[in-house]
Phi, psi and omega in degrees: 000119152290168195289334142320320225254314245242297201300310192289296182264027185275301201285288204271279169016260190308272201296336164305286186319319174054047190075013175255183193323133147292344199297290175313336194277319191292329178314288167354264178355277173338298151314324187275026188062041135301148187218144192317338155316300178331292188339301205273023176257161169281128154319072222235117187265134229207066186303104166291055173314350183308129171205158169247049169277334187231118167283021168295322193234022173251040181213027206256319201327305188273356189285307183323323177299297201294323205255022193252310209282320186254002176273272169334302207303323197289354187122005209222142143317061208277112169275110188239141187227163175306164175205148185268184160190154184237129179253124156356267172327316171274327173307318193339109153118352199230195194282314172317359193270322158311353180281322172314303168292299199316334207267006165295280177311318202280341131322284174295336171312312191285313171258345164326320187295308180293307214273354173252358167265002181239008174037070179283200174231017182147164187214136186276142164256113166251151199193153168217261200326159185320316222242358166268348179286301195286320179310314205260346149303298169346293163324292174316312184252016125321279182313315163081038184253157167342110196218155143213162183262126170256103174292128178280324147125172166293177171243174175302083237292142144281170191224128136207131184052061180077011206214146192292151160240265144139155195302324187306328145047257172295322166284326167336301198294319179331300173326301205269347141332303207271345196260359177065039165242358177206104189320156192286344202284307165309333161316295175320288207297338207255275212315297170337327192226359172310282187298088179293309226185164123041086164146159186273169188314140210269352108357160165262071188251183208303313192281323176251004167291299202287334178270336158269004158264012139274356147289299195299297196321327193100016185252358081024071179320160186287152164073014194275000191269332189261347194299139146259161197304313159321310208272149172256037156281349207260317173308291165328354161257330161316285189292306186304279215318320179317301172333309183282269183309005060042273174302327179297321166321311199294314180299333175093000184322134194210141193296335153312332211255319177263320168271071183305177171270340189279326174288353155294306141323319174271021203240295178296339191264010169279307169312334182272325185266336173281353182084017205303152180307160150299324175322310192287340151309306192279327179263013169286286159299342167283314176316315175292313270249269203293355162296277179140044187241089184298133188204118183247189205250024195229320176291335121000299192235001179284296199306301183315314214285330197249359174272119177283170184248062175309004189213138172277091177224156161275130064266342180232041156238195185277295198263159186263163163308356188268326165294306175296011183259322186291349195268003170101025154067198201302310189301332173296347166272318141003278185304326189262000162282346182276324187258037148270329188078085157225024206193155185237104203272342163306355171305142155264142179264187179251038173225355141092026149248179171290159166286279207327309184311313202303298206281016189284334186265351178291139181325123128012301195227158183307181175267165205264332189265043199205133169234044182244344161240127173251184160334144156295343196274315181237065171274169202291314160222154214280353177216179194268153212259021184244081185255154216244139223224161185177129177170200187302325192276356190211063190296328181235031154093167185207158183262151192215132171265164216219326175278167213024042150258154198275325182219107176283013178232151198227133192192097172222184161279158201253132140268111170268140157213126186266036169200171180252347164296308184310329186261356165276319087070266165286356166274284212317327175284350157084062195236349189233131213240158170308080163147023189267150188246136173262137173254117175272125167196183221040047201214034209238188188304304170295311223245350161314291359266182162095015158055064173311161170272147180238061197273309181313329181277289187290336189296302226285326195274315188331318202303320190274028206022030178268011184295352175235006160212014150273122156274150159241118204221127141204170171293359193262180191262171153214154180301120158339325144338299190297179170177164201122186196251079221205125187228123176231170179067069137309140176215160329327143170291193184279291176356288165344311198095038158259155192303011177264359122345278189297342193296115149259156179303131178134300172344147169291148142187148192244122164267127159211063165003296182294311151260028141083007191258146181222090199229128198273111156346007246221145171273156177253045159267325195267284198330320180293284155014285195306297178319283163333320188267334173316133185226141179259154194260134182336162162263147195289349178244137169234343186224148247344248194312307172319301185297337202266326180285355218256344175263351196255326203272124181294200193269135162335324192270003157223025175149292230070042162277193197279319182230062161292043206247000000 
């Protein structure tokens, strides 16, 4: 008997059955075109995100195909089960945009569920879209069985008038459709053509935030975070991963056994250096969350201080992920933070080597013809730009991306709106003028609920050239996309009763990137004042998900997860 066979019937036997007849369980089987051989194989789950709602996951199909195909070659059974998705980008601006994060628990959900209610013996996770990444880490390492994440891949730049294009794009364009800096027939052709084909958002925006610090995490194959979807590098890595879990099983490898705090680390000082979402804060602490790893939203800016920001990417750089993959992808950066000592090359990965092992043959140094990863000597900037803000208005703290802006610091009057239409609204209409600090609120985990992204509101102010002298403070996400002078995951939120609650038009409040402040104006006899008088407003769901996240969900400042109890 082999040592699969042993691992397989240790595993699936005893516990399904739990001493009783095999006979009903193996009947199952059977029906799927099973054969009394099939029994001594591992039993191996294959989470299938492919839909054709979104194209980040309607190019998921053949990797799921590719990681079926190499699962069989390795010895193994492949179970393949659904998984949902919610795409950003269409949601982006409406109610469905509330959904988003909720499809995040309802992921991990989906496979923690299949896979200890089907006693796999491991799982392939294919996942494109924002919120199939952190959910299908989440998962993984809920079940705690061999898993590894196959990233459904980029997409592909659009061309119009010389120039690369990508979805934020298209929210620029609005802006600046509505500000008369752009005609509609351009308007039109950039909505057309942002988007070619197949593959997630193409920036170091959310979807590529999140697969490449799931290479440095070690969960990952090496260059599989940067592949575009087209190509068939990207099947072909598909099918190795399987493979690489195959061994792993055998090795007994487990997503606990690889996501450490120090691998959590190397996972963030990756996010520091690519210049990476805000996002990856909030699916970061839930990711730890579900490790069983304390990792707070203060190890963040501990990380930001001593990590540079080494890669030009957008949203507030030049190049896309498809230039960081030709420029030697996530390991060349890697490498060059490890022989920084910014990187912990003793970590293990879920190919059962070391990061240093992973990173021994790669180049020392960028390529010398390339300006999209550089040096530490000559990084874009000397610390990392996803820095954590913190004052009355934000006690447990708020995300600020902090780079490429000419003056990070801000001290204007507050405009409130306690929706995000109402405040897009007012930009398009020409209602938000140079030095005004905008407040979003009630958009927060609870009080969204599902805490929505607020790319349409910011996409609106760059187009209109308010991105460096508007401020924006809410309790809500922003798109990976974004970038400006724009602070989220306030916490306590508004819901909560936190002061940005209390903010009325008019208010003083002060942004100051450089110290780190996020602050209300106001002495705290009126803030008490204020506070007394505060009433919290019905929920906007009282029945099913939406209601069920909204009762559930902790403060931003520890995820927003579920099962915080």
């Amino acid at each position: 008997m082999t040592e699969q066979t042993i691992h397989f019937k240790n595993l699936r036997s005893d516990n399904i059955t739990q001493g009783k007849s095999r006979a009903p369980n193996r009947s199952m089987y059977y029906a799927m075109g099973y054969t009394e051989a099939d029994f001594g194989k591992p039993m191996i789950g294959v989470a299938n995100g492919h839909s054709t709602i979104t194209p980040c996951n309607s190019g998921l199909q053949k990797l799921a195909d590719a990681a079926v195909a190499g699962i069989e070659e390795a010895g193994g059974n492949a179970q393949i089960f659904g998984t949902p998705t919610i795409s950003d980008g269409m949601a982006m601006g409406t109610e469905g945009m509330k959904y988003s994060l909720v499809s995040r628990e309802v992921i991990s959900d989906c496979i923690e569920t299949c896979v200890q209610g089907q006693w796999m013996d491991g799982v392939v996770v294919v996942g494109g879209c924002d919120k199939n990444m952190p959910g299908g880490m989440m998962g993984m390492l809920r079940a705690n069985v061999p898993a590894i994440y196959v990233y459904g891949g980029t997409i592909l730049p659009g061309r119009y008038k010389g120039q690369d294009l990508n979805i934020v794009s298209v929210f620029e364009a609005v802006g600046q459709n509505a500000a008369g800096n752009m005609s509609d027939e351009d308007l039109r052709e950039i909505e057309m053509r942002a988007v070619p084909g197949p593959g997630s958002c193409g920036g170091m925006y959310t979807a590529n935030t999140m697969s490449s610090s799931f290479e440095a995490l070690g969960m990952s194959l090496p260059y599989s975070s940067t592949m575009a979807n087209p190509h068939d590098e990207k099947q072909n890595s598909a099918k190795e991963s399987a493979q690489v879990l195959m061994n792993a099983i055998k090795l007994g490898l487990k997503p606990r056994d690889i996501v450490t705090k120090k691998a959590l680390e190397n996972a963030v000082a990756v996010i520091m250096a690519t210049g990476g979402s805000t996002n990856a804060v909030l699916h970061f602490l839930a990711i730890s969350h579900a490790a069983g790893v304390e990792f707070t939203i203060d190890d963040f800016e501990r990380m930001r201080k001593k990590v540079p920001v080494i890669c030009d990417l957008k949203p507030s750089g030049k190049y896309l992920a498809v230039d960081l993959h030709l420029a030697g992808g996530i390991p060349q950066v890697m490498k060059v933070l490890l022989n920084a000592g910014l990187l912990h090359g003793d970590c293990m990965t879920i190919s059962g080597q070391t990061i240093a092992e992973v990173l021994k043959d790669v180049p020392d140094s960028p390529r010398a013809d390339q300006d999209v990863i550089r040096s530490i000597d000559k990084a874009l900037y000397k610390e990392g730009h996803l820095a954590i803000l913190k004052g009355n208005i934000s006690p447990e703290g708020a995300v600020a991306k902090i780079t490429g802006l000419k003056n990070p610091v801000i001290t204007g009057p507050a405009k409130c709106f306690d929706d995000e239409q109402s405040a897009l609204k007012a930009i398009l209409d020409g209602k938000i003028t140079h030095g005004d600090v905008m407040i979003l609120r009630y958009l927060g985990p609870k009080g969204g609920p599902g805490m929505p992204e607020m790319l349409a509101p910011t996409g609106a102010l760059i187009g209109a050239g308010l991105g460096e002298t508007v401020g924006l403070i809410t309790d809500g996400r922003f798109s990976g996309g974004t970038w400006g002078m724009v602070v989220g995951h306030v916490a306590p939120e508004a819901y909560a009763g936190g002061v940005i609650a209390l903010i009325e038009n008019g208010d003083s409040v002060t942004i100051d990137a450089k110290q780190l402040l996020l602050q209300l104006n106001v002495d705290e006899a009126t803030i008490a004042t204020r506070r007394a008088a505060w009433k919290q407003p019905e929920p906007r769901y009282t029945r099913g998900v939406q209601a069920k996240f909204a009762f559930n969900a902790s403060s931003a400042s520890k995820g927003a997860v579920l099962d915080l109890y």
